[in-house]
Amino acid sequence: SAAEAGLYTASDQILLLSPGNVEAALINSTAAMVVEFYASWCGHCIAFSPVYKSLARDIKEWKPAVNLAAIDCAAEDNRKVCTNYRIRGYPTIKFFHAYSKADSAGLAFKDFSRDVRSLRHKIIDKLESHVEAWPPACPPLEPTSQAEIDIFFETNNVQHLALIFEDAKSYIGREVTLDLLQFENVAVRRVLNTEAGLVTKLGVTEFPSCYLYYPGGNFTRLPVNIEARTFYSYALQRLPGVVRSGRPPSFTTFFHINTTEEPWRPFNKSRVYMSDLESTLHYSLRVELAAQPVFKGEALRSLKKYISVLAKYFPGRPVVMNLLKSVNSWLQNETSGQISYEAFKDILENSAQIPNAALPEGVRWVGCQGSQPHFRRYPCGVWTLFHVLTVQANSTGGSDPLEVLSAMRNYVQNFFGCRPCAEHFENMAMESLMEVNSLSSAVLWLWSRHNRVNNRLAGALSEDPKFPKIQWPSPEMCSACHTVKENGEHRWNREQVLPFLLSYFSSSSILTDYLE
Ligand code: FAD
């Protein structure tokens, strides 16, 4: 299809426009729209596409107020749409106000620079240019005043009011306001440094800085490591009582009714548990793989790679390792070109022949427990398993930097039951797996792609409200991992992230609580 041939895919969080959906997206929409008109053959468009994708990740939380879209004008089917919008060169970016009329051609971004930060600022400028109907989901972006604050809690039913003090040129207040758009019980307003009354009342001396303001005039400074957008947004999203809006309300009842569930196992949220890893192996080897009656060709090669990586790098208990090694040696010696699941299963269970070899039956989720039975568990275990394996390959000095990741890629592509997940993961692998050129870059690649998935899934229905998807590790878990560039944009400090991952997923930090 046209969408697949273009520069973006469904996993990019960019609305892919086509003649069938363009009117619904651009005409009379409740959200403003930013549209990139591109041609898939155009070199500048190809070069720009990673920036546009990063922008989509960066302002994902703003979607109800302003959404990103793209259309490939080189696709035959789309020609007419692009002509109607009078597109002459690529890439062209246009902004469509909320409630645009059918005859609106949009506002072109003139001489836009190709970086996320300035595009984001341009989008805010354009949002503020709404004269008639303001997008209903968009909170006020103009600076607030003492007078407004005085009556704020009379007219707004929220627990926390965050005031961001900044100078007129700063966009942080507006960015954080939009970052919090989908959260309840918190409102954000910007206060200019020239608003003398409030500045004096709160004793503000640093710009930017963020204060929490409460009914009756109490206030407190929001503690953050660095005075910058992402640190404010992260801290505000996690204030007590702040929740994502639009959650299904059935949550608590469901949780209480469900008494047949096994008892909750208390655990430390910042540790890895062997019980999750063994549960993952159980489910993968006894349930997921059982969906394949026979392994041959690509599937057989994938199975062999997966088991060999497990036998080599899984930091398991001796009994489990004995089993994995015996299954592996059987499998690698099998030359018939075809193996039935039954034969595989026999070896897996029949290791009675081999003394002291077994994989415990059943699952005991610990760090991967979810607040409801359909949350977390196996997919959480799969991520954890492969993080552990990349780290283990790094510390035992494997020879091929891609050994673990290509085993994972093949496993996911051939066997992982979540098919949309497999497709998204394959897109990421195709896009950037070739950048991995060392064992440590393999560890970092998986970490950063996992964060992309987290970004995409934050707020999705599959997200366990008790375990919100974050850009991981949080500032609380690793403050040195987070830093900012000179212009205040968040930057991961990879020199710190790597040792953090190596230690977090190392075999010596894995807890053995709850094992049989
Ligand atoms: P998970 O994301 O499963 O993470 C497990 C644990 O790993 C976390 O609790 C945390 O301790 C740690 N962690 C979190 N982030 C990182 C990181 N960046 N680096 C290292 N460790 C980290 N679901 C979908 O709905 N759509 C998809 O497209 C999709 N794709 C997937 C692709 C793969 C390959 C896998 C394995 C899963 C995918 N899932 C997808 C499932 C989804 O990613 C989660 O696994 C699931 O929602 C459970 O989430 P969780 O809260 O347990 O955390």
Coordinates of C-alpha atoms and ligand atoms in Angstrom, one line a residue:
S1 CA 0.0 0.0 0.0
A2 CA 1.0 3.6 -0.3
A3 CA 1.5 3.9 3.4
E4 CA 4.1 1.1 3.4
A5 CA 6.0 2.5 0.5
G6 CA 6.2 5.9 2.2
L7 CA 8.7 7.2 4.8
Y8 CA 6.5 6.5 7.8
T9 CA 4.8 3.5 9.3
A10 CA 1.9 3.0 11.7
S11 CA 4.4 2.7 14.6
D12 CA 5.6 6.3 14.2
Q13 CA 2.6 7.9 15.8
I14 CA 2.1 10.0 12.7
L15 CA -1.3 9.9 11.1
L16 CA -0.8 8.6 7.5
L17 CA -3.0 10.6 5.2
S18 CA -4.7 9.2 2.1
P19 CA -7.6 10.3 0.0
G20 CA -9.9 8.2 2.3
N21 CA -9.1 10.0 5.5
V22 CA -7.8 13.4 4.6
E23 CA -11.1 15.2 5.0
A24 CA -11.9 13.7 8.3
A25 CA -8.4 14.6 9.6
L26 CA -8.2 18.2 8.3
I27 CA -11.7 19.6 8.0
N28 CA -13.5 20.6 11.1
S29 CA -11.2 18.6 13.4
T30 CA -11.3 19.3 17.1
A31 CA -7.5 19.2 17.1
A32 CA -5.1 21.3 15.2
M33 CA -3.1 19.4 12.6
V34 CA 0.5 19.6 11.4
V35 CA 0.9 17.9 8.0
E36 CA 4.1 17.1 6.3
F37 CA 3.6 16.8 2.5
Y38 CA 6.6 14.9 1.2
A39 CA 7.7 12.8 -1.7
S40 CA 9.3 9.4 -0.9
W41 CA 11.9 9.9 -3.5
C42 CA 13.1 13.3 -2.3
G43 CA 16.4 13.2 -0.5
H44 CA 15.6 16.1 1.8
C45 CA 12.4 14.4 2.9
I46 CA 14.4 11.2 3.6
A47 CA 16.9 13.2 5.6
F48 CA 14.1 15.0 7.4
S49 CA 12.0 11.9 8.3
P50 CA 14.0 10.9 11.5
V51 CA 13.5 14.5 12.8
Y52 CA 9.7 14.3 12.1
K53 CA 9.5 11.0 13.8
S54 CA 11.4 12.3 16.9
L55 CA 9.0 15.3 16.9
A56 CA 6.1 12.9 16.9
R57 CA 7.5 11.0 20.0
D58 CA 8.4 14.3 21.6
I59 CA 4.9 15.8 21.5
K60 CA 3.0 12.6 21.7
E61 CA 1.1 13.8 24.8
W62 CA -0.2 16.9 22.9
K63 CA -2.3 14.9 20.5
P64 CA -5.7 15.9 21.7
A65 CA -4.8 19.5 21.0
V66 CA -2.4 19.1 18.0
N67 CA -1.7 16.0 16.0
L68 CA 1.0 15.2 13.4
A69 CA 0.2 13.8 10.0
A70 CA 2.1 13.1 6.8
I71 CA 1.2 12.3 3.2
D72 CA 3.4 10.9 0.4
C73 CA 2.7 13.0 -2.6
A74 CA 4.7 10.7 -4.8
A75 CA 2.1 8.0 -4.4
E76 CA -0.2 8.0 -7.4
D77 CA -3.3 7.8 -5.3
N78 CA -2.3 10.9 -3.3
R79 CA -1.5 13.2 -6.1
K80 CA -4.9 14.9 -6.2
V81 CA -4.9 15.6 -2.4
C82 CA -1.4 17.3 -2.7
T83 CA -2.5 19.3 -5.8
N84 CA -5.6 20.5 -3.9
Y85 CA -3.5 21.7 -1.1
R86 CA -1.3 23.5 -3.6
I87 CA 1.9 21.7 -2.7
R88 CA 4.8 22.6 -5.0
G89 CA 7.9 21.5 -3.2
Y90 CA 8.9 18.9 -0.7
P91 CA 8.9 18.7 2.2
T92 CA 6.2 21.3 2.9
I93 CA 4.8 21.5 6.4
K94 CA 1.4 23.1 6.9
F95 CA -0.5 23.9 10.0
F96 CA -4.3 23.5 10.0
H97 CA -6.2 25.2 12.8
A98 CA -8.8 23.2 14.7
Y99 CA -12.2 23.5 12.9
S100 CA -10.6 24.4 9.6
K101 CA -13.0 24.9 6.8
A102 CA -13.0 22.7 3.6
D103 CA -11.4 25.5 1.7
S104 CA -8.5 26.1 4.1
A105 CA -5.1 25.5 2.5
G106 CA -3.3 25.6 5.9
L107 CA -0.5 27.8 7.0
A108 CA 2.9 26.9 5.6
F109 CA 5.9 26.7 7.9
K110 CA 8.4 29.1 6.2
D111 CA 12.1 28.3 6.4
F112 CA 11.6 25.9 9.2
S113 CA 14.8 24.6 10.7
R114 CA 15.2 20.8 10.9
D115 CA 15.3 20.2 14.6
V116 CA 12.7 19.1 17.0
R117 CA 13.0 22.0 19.4
S118 CA 12.4 24.7 16.9
L119 CA 9.6 22.8 15.2
R120 CA 7.9 22.4 18.6
H121 CA 8.2 26.1 19.3
K122 CA 6.7 26.9 15.8
I123 CA 3.8 24.6 16.6
I124 CA 3.2 26.5 19.8
D125 CA 3.3 29.8 18.0
K126 CA 0.7 28.5 15.5
L127 CA -1.5 27.1 18.2
E128 CA -1.5 30.5 19.8
S129 CA -2.6 32.0 16.5
H130 CA -6.1 30.4 16.8
V131 CA -8.4 33.4 16.7
E132 CA -11.9 31.7 16.6
A133 CA -12.3 28.3 18.0
W134 CA -9.5 27.3 20.3
P135 CA -9.0 23.5 20.2
P136 CA -11.2 22.3 23.1
A137 CA -8.6 20.0 24.5
C138 CA -5.9 22.6 24.7
P139 CA -5.5 24.4 28.0
P140 CA -4.8 28.1 28.1
L141 CA -1.2 28.9 27.1
E142 CA -1.1 32.6 27.8
P143 CA 0.7 33.8 31.0
T144 CA -1.4 33.9 34.1
S145 CA -1.7 36.8 36.6
Q146 CA -2.1 37.3 40.3
A147 CA -5.8 38.0 39.8
E148 CA -6.4 34.7 38.0
I149 CA -4.5 32.8 40.6
D150 CA -6.5 34.4 43.4
I151 CA -9.7 32.8 42.1
F152 CA -8.2 29.8 40.5
F153 CA -9.5 27.2 42.9
E154 CA -13.0 28.7 42.9
T155 CA -13.3 27.9 39.2
N156 CA -11.1 24.9 38.7
N157 CA -11.6 21.5 40.4
V158 CA -8.0 20.3 40.5
Q159 CA -5.7 19.3 43.4
H160 CA -2.5 20.9 42.2
L161 CA -1.7 24.1 40.3
A162 CA 1.8 24.2 39.0
L163 CA 3.2 27.6 38.2
I164 CA 6.2 27.8 35.9
F165 CA 8.1 31.0 36.3
E166 CA 10.0 32.0 33.2
D167 CA 10.9 34.9 30.9
A168 CA 8.7 35.9 28.0
K169 CA 10.9 34.1 25.4
S170 CA 10.8 30.7 27.2
Y171 CA 8.5 28.0 25.9
I172 CA 8.9 25.7 28.9
G173 CA 5.7 26.7 30.6
R174 CA 3.6 26.1 27.5
E175 CA 5.4 22.9 26.7
V176 CA 4.8 21.5 30.2
T177 CA 1.2 22.6 30.0
L178 CA 0.7 20.6 26.9
D179 CA 2.7 17.6 28.3
L180 CA 0.2 17.5 31.1
L181 CA -2.8 17.8 28.9
Q182 CA -3.9 14.2 29.3
F183 CA -3.6 14.2 33.1
E184 CA -6.2 15.0 35.6
N185 CA -6.0 16.8 39.0
V186 CA -3.2 19.1 37.9
A187 CA -3.2 22.3 36.0
V188 CA -0.1 24.2 34.7
R189 CA 0.2 27.9 34.1
R190 CA 3.2 30.0 33.1
V191 CA 4.0 33.1 35.1
L192 CA 6.3 35.7 33.5
N193 CA 9.3 37.0 35.5
T194 CA 7.7 40.5 35.1
E195 CA 4.6 39.4 37.2
A196 CA 6.1 41.2 40.2
G197 CA 3.3 40.4 42.7
L198 CA 3.5 36.6 42.3
V199 CA 7.3 36.6 42.0
T200 CA 7.6 38.5 45.2
K201 CA 4.9 36.6 47.1
L202 CA 6.6 33.2 46.3
G203 CA 10.1 34.6 46.6
V204 CA 11.1 33.4 43.1
T205 CA 14.7 34.1 42.1
E206 CA 15.3 31.4 39.5
F207 CA 13.8 31.4 36.0
P208 CA 12.7 28.9 35.0
S209 CA 11.5 27.3 38.2
C210 CA 8.3 25.5 39.1
Y211 CA 6.1 26.0 42.2
L212 CA 3.0 24.0 43.4
Y213 CA 0.3 26.3 44.5
Y214 CA -2.6 25.3 46.8
P215 CA -5.9 26.7 47.9
G216 CA -5.4 29.2 50.7
G217 CA -2.1 30.4 49.2
N218 CA 0.2 27.7 50.4
F219 CA 3.0 26.9 48.0
T220 CA 6.1 24.7 47.6
R221 CA 8.9 24.5 45.1
L222 CA 8.7 21.4 42.8
P223 CA 11.9 19.5 43.4
V224 CA 13.7 18.4 40.2
N225 CA 17.3 17.6 39.4
I226 CA 17.4 20.0 36.5
E227 CA 15.2 23.0 35.8
A228 CA 14.0 21.8 32.4
R229 CA 10.9 20.7 30.6
T230 CA 11.1 16.9 30.8
F231 CA 12.0 17.0 34.5
Y232 CA 9.0 19.2 35.3
S233 CA 6.6 17.1 33.2
Y234 CA 7.8 13.8 34.7
A235 CA 7.6 15.1 38.3
L236 CA 4.1 16.7 37.7
Q237 CA 2.7 13.5 36.1
R238 CA 3.7 11.6 39.2
L239 CA 2.2 13.9 41.9
P240 CA -0.2 12.2 44.3
G241 CA -3.7 12.2 42.8
V242 CA -2.5 12.9 39.3
V243 CA -3.9 10.3 36.9
R244 CA -4.2 9.9 33.2
S245 CA -7.7 11.0 32.1
G246 CA -10.0 8.6 30.3
R247 CA -9.2 5.5 32.2
P248 CA -11.9 2.8 32.3
P249 CA -13.6 3.3 35.6
S250 CA -14.1 -0.5 36.2
F251 CA -10.6 -0.9 37.5
T252 CA -11.2 -1.0 41.3
T253 CA -14.2 -3.3 41.2
F254 CA -12.6 -5.7 38.8
F255 CA -9.5 -5.9 41.1
H256 CA -11.6 -6.7 44.2
I257 CA -14.0 -9.2 42.6
N258 CA -11.1 -11.2 41.2
T259 CA -10.5 -13.4 44.3
T260 CA -9.4 -16.5 42.4
E261 CA -6.1 -14.7 41.6
E262 CA -3.0 -15.9 43.3
P263 CA -1.9 -13.7 46.2
W264 CA 0.1 -10.6 45.4
R265 CA 3.9 -11.0 45.9
P266 CA 5.5 -7.9 47.3
F267 CA 8.6 -6.9 45.4
N268 CA 11.1 -4.2 44.8
K269 CA 10.2 -2.3 41.6
S270 CA 13.8 -1.6 40.8
R271 CA 15.1 -5.1 40.8
V272 CA 15.1 -8.1 38.4
Y273 CA 13.7 -11.4 39.7
M274 CA 14.8 -14.9 38.6
S275 CA 11.2 -16.0 39.1
D276 CA 10.1 -13.7 36.2
L277 CA 12.9 -15.0 34.0
E278 CA 12.0 -18.7 34.7
S279 CA 8.3 -17.9 34.2
T280 CA 9.1 -16.4 30.9
L281 CA 11.1 -19.5 29.8
H282 CA 8.2 -21.7 30.9
Y283 CA 5.7 -19.7 28.9
S284 CA 7.9 -19.3 25.9
L285 CA 9.1 -22.9 25.7
R286 CA 5.9 -24.7 26.8
V287 CA 3.1 -22.5 25.6
E288 CA 4.3 -20.0 22.9
L289 CA 6.4 -22.4 20.9
A290 CA 3.7 -25.1 21.2
A291 CA 1.7 -23.1 18.7
Q292 CA 4.1 -24.4 16.0
P293 CA 3.4 -28.0 15.2
V294 CA 6.7 -28.3 13.2
F295 CA 9.8 -26.2 12.9
K296 CA 11.5 -26.0 9.6
G297 CA 13.4 -23.5 7.5
E298 CA 13.4 -20.0 9.0
A299 CA 11.5 -21.1 12.0
L300 CA 13.9 -23.9 12.8
R301 CA 16.9 -21.6 12.4
S302 CA 15.2 -19.1 14.7
L303 CA 14.6 -21.8 17.3
K304 CA 18.2 -23.0 17.2
K305 CA 19.5 -19.5 17.6
Y306 CA 17.2 -18.7 20.5
I307 CA 18.0 -21.9 22.4
S308 CA 21.7 -21.5 21.7
V309 CA 21.7 -18.0 23.1
L310 CA 19.8 -19.2 26.2
A311 CA 22.2 -22.0 26.8
K312 CA 25.1 -19.6 26.4
Y313 CA 24.0 -16.5 28.3
F314 CA 21.0 -17.3 30.5
P315 CA 22.3 -16.7 34.0
G316 CA 20.1 -19.4 35.5
R317 CA 20.3 -21.8 38.4
P318 CA 22.4 -25.0 37.7
V319 CA 19.3 -27.2 37.1
V320 CA 17.9 -24.8 34.6
M321 CA 21.2 -24.4 32.8
N322 CA 21.7 -28.2 32.6
L323 CA 18.3 -28.4 30.9
L324 CA 19.0 -25.6 28.5
K325 CA 22.3 -27.0 27.6
S326 CA 20.9 -30.5 27.0
V327 CA 18.1 -29.2 24.8
N328 CA 20.6 -27.1 22.9
S329 CA 23.0 -29.9 22.2
W330 CA 20.2 -32.1 21.0
L331 CA 18.8 -29.3 18.8
Q332 CA 22.1 -28.3 17.2
N333 CA 22.8 -32.0 16.4
E334 CA 19.4 -32.5 14.8
T335 CA 20.1 -32.4 11.0
S336 CA 16.9 -33.7 9.5
G337 CA 15.8 -30.1 8.6
Q338 CA 12.5 -30.5 10.4
I339 CA 11.5 -30.9 14.1
S340 CA 8.1 -31.3 15.5
Y341 CA 7.1 -29.5 18.6
E342 CA 6.4 -32.9 20.2
A343 CA 10.0 -34.0 19.7
F344 CA 11.2 -30.7 21.2
K345 CA 8.8 -31.1 24.1
D346 CA 10.0 -34.6 24.7
I347 CA 13.6 -33.4 25.1
L348 CA 12.4 -30.5 27.3
E349 CA 10.5 -32.8 29.7
N350 CA 12.4 -35.9 29.3
S351 CA 15.6 -34.6 30.7
A352 CA 15.0 -37.1 33.5
Q353 CA 17.7 -38.9 31.6
I354 CA 20.0 -36.0 32.5
P355 CA 20.4 -35.8 36.3
N356 CA 19.6 -32.5 37.8
A357 CA 18.1 -30.8 34.9
A358 CA 14.6 -29.1 34.9
L359 CA 12.7 -26.0 34.1
P360 CA 10.0 -25.4 36.8
E361 CA 6.4 -25.8 35.6
G362 CA 4.1 -22.8 35.7
V363 CA 4.5 -19.1 36.2
R364 CA 5.2 -17.1 39.3
W365 CA 5.3 -13.5 38.2
V366 CA 7.0 -11.2 40.7
G367 CA 8.5 -8.0 39.2
C368 CA 6.3 -8.6 36.2
Q369 CA 3.0 -8.9 38.2
G370 CA 0.2 -6.7 37.0
S371 CA -2.6 -5.1 38.9
Q372 CA -5.0 -7.1 36.8
P373 CA -4.5 -10.5 35.1
H374 CA -4.3 -9.0 31.6
F375 CA -1.5 -6.5 32.5
R376 CA 2.3 -7.1 32.2
R377 CA 3.5 -10.6 32.9
Y378 CA 4.8 -12.4 29.8
P379 CA 5.7 -9.4 27.6
C380 CA 7.3 -7.8 30.6
G381 CA 9.3 -11.1 31.0
V382 CA 10.3 -11.1 27.4
W383 CA 11.8 -7.6 27.6
T384 CA 13.5 -8.5 30.9
L385 CA 14.9 -11.7 29.5
F386 CA 16.5 -10.1 26.5
H387 CA 17.9 -7.2 28.5
V388 CA 19.5 -9.7 30.8
L389 CA 20.9 -11.7 27.8
T390 CA 22.4 -8.6 26.1
V391 CA 24.1 -7.7 29.3
Q392 CA 25.3 -11.2 29.9
A393 CA 26.7 -11.4 26.4
N394 CA 28.5 -8.1 27.0
S395 CA 30.1 -9.2 30.3
T396 CA 31.1 -12.7 29.1
G397 CA 32.6 -11.2 26.0
G398 CA 30.6 -12.9 23.2
S399 CA 32.2 -12.6 19.8
D400 CA 29.2 -11.4 17.7
P401 CA 27.7 -8.1 18.8
L402 CA 24.4 -9.0 17.1
E403 CA 24.1 -12.6 18.4
V404 CA 21.5 -11.9 21.1
L405 CA 19.6 -9.2 19.3
S406 CA 19.2 -11.2 16.1
A407 CA 18.1 -14.2 18.1
M408 CA 15.5 -11.9 19.7
R409 CA 14.5 -10.4 16.4
N410 CA 14.0 -13.9 14.9
Y411 CA 12.1 -15.1 18.0
V412 CA 9.8 -12.2 17.9
Q413 CA 9.2 -12.3 14.2
N414 CA 8.5 -16.1 14.1
F415 CA 7.0 -16.9 17.5
F416 CA 6.0 -13.9 19.6
G417 CA 2.2 -14.2 20.0
C418 CA 1.6 -10.4 19.9
R419 CA 1.7 -9.9 16.1
P420 CA 1.4 -6.1 16.0
C421 CA 4.3 -6.1 18.5
A422 CA 6.3 -8.2 16.2
E423 CA 5.6 -5.9 13.3
H424 CA 6.6 -2.8 15.2
F425 CA 9.7 -4.5 16.5
E426 CA 10.7 -5.6 13.1
N427 CA 10.3 -2.0 11.8
M428 CA 12.7 -0.8 14.5
A429 CA 15.2 -3.6 13.7
M430 CA 15.1 -2.9 10.0
E431 CA 15.6 0.8 10.6
S432 CA 18.6 0.7 13.0
L433 CA 19.8 -2.7 14.0
M434 CA 22.8 -2.3 11.6
E435 CA 24.1 0.5 13.8
V436 CA 24.9 -2.0 16.5
N437 CA 28.7 -2.7 16.2
S438 CA 29.7 -3.7 19.7
L439 CA 28.4 -5.7 22.6
S440 CA 27.8 -2.6 24.6
S441 CA 26.0 -0.9 21.8
A442 CA 23.7 -3.9 21.6
V443 CA 22.8 -3.3 25.3
L444 CA 22.1 0.3 24.6
W445 CA 20.1 -0.4 21.4
L446 CA 17.7 -2.6 23.2
W447 CA 17.3 -0.1 26.0
S448 CA 16.6 2.8 23.6
R449 CA 14.2 0.8 21.4
H450 CA 12.3 -0.4 24.5
N451 CA 12.0 3.3 25.5
R452 CA 10.5 4.0 22.0
V453 CA 7.9 1.3 22.7
N454 CA 7.3 2.8 26.1
N455 CA 6.7 6.2 24.5
R456 CA 4.3 4.8 22.0
L457 CA 2.3 2.8 24.7
A458 CA 2.2 5.5 27.4
G459 CA -1.5 6.0 28.0
A460 CA -2.6 3.1 25.9
L461 CA -5.3 0.8 27.3
S462 CA -2.7 -2.0 27.7
E463 CA -0.8 0.2 30.1
D464 CA -1.2 -1.0 33.7
P465 CA -2.2 2.2 35.6
K466 CA -0.1 1.0 38.6
F467 CA 2.9 0.7 36.3
P468 CA 2.9 3.7 34.0
K469 CA 5.2 3.5 30.9
I470 CA 8.0 5.9 31.4
Q471 CA 11.3 6.8 29.7
W472 CA 13.4 4.4 31.7
P473 CA 15.3 4.6 34.0
S474 CA 13.5 7.4 35.9
P475 CA 15.5 10.3 37.4
E476 CA 14.9 8.7 40.8
M477 CA 16.5 5.4 39.6
C478 CA 19.4 7.0 37.9
S479 CA 19.8 10.7 38.2
A480 CA 23.2 10.7 36.5
C481 CA 21.6 9.1 33.4
H482 CA 19.6 12.3 32.7
T483 CA 21.1 15.6 31.6
V484 CA 20.3 18.5 29.3
K485 CA 21.9 20.0 26.3
E486 CA 22.9 23.7 26.3
N487 CA 19.5 24.7 25.0
G488 CA 17.7 22.8 27.8
E489 CA 16.6 19.8 25.7
H490 CA 16.8 16.5 27.5
R491 CA 19.7 14.3 26.7
W492 CA 20.4 10.8 28.0
N493 CA 23.9 10.6 29.4
R494 CA 24.9 7.3 27.7
E495 CA 28.2 7.1 29.6
Q496 CA 26.0 6.7 32.7
V497 CA 23.2 4.7 31.2
L498 CA 25.5 1.9 30.1
P499 CA 27.0 1.1 33.5
F500 CA 23.5 1.5 35.0
L501 CA 22.1 -1.2 32.7
L502 CA 25.2 -3.4 33.1
S503 CA 24.7 -3.4 36.8
Y504 CA 20.8 -3.5 36.9
F505 CA 20.6 -6.6 34.6
S506 CA 23.8 -8.3 35.8
S507 CA 23.5 -11.9 37.0
S508 CA 24.7 -10.9 40.4
S509 CA 21.9 -8.4 41.0
I510 CA 19.1 -10.9 40.1
L511 CA 17.0 -11.7 43.1
T512 CA 16.0 -15.3 43.8
D513 CA 13.0 -14.7 46.0
Y514 CA 9.8 -16.7 45.3
L515 CA 11.7 -19.5 43.5
E516 CA 10.3 -23.0 44.3
Ligands
FAD1 P1 7.6 -3.5 30.0 O1 7.7 -2.5 28.9 O2 7.2 -4.9 29.6 O3 9.0 -3.5 30.7 C1 9.4 -4.5 31.7 C2 10.3 -4.0 32.7 O4 11.5 -3.6 32.0 C3 9.8 -2.7 33.3 O5 9.0 -2.9 34.4 C4 11.1 -2.0 33.7 O6 11.6 -2.5 34.9 C5 12.1 -2.4 32.6 N1 12.2 -1.4 31.6 C6 11.3 -0.5 31.1 N2 11.8 0.2 30.1 C7 13.0 -0.2 29.9 C8 14.1 0.1 29.0 N3 13.9 1.1 28.1 N4 15.2 -0.5 29.1 C9 15.4 -1.5 30.0 N5 14.5 -1.9 30.9 C10 13.3 -1.3 30.8 N6 2.7 -3.8 23.4 C11 1.8 -3.1 22.6 O7 0.7 -2.8 23.0 N7 2.2 -2.7 21.3 C12 3.4 -3.1 20.8 O8 3.8 -2.7 19.7 C13 4.3 -3.8 21.6 N8 5.5 -4.2 21.2 C14 6.3 -5.1 21.9 C15 7.5 -5.6 21.4 C16 8.3 -6.5 22.1 C17 9.5 -7.0 21.5 C18 7.8 -6.9 23.4 C19 8.7 -7.8 24.2 C20 6.7 -6.4 24.0 C21 5.9 -5.5 23.2 N9 4.7 -5.0 23.7 C22 3.9 -4.2 22.9 C23 4.3 -5.2 25.1 C24 4.7 -4.0 26.0 O9 6.0 -3.5 25.5 C25 4.9 -4.3 27.4 O10 5.8 -5.4 27.5 C26 3.7 -4.6 28.1 O11 2.7 -3.6 27.9 C27 3.9 -4.8 29.7 O12 4.4 -3.6 30.1 P2 5.2 -3.4 31.5 O13 4.6 -2.3 32.3 O14 5.3 -4.7 32.2 O15 6.7 -2.9 31.1

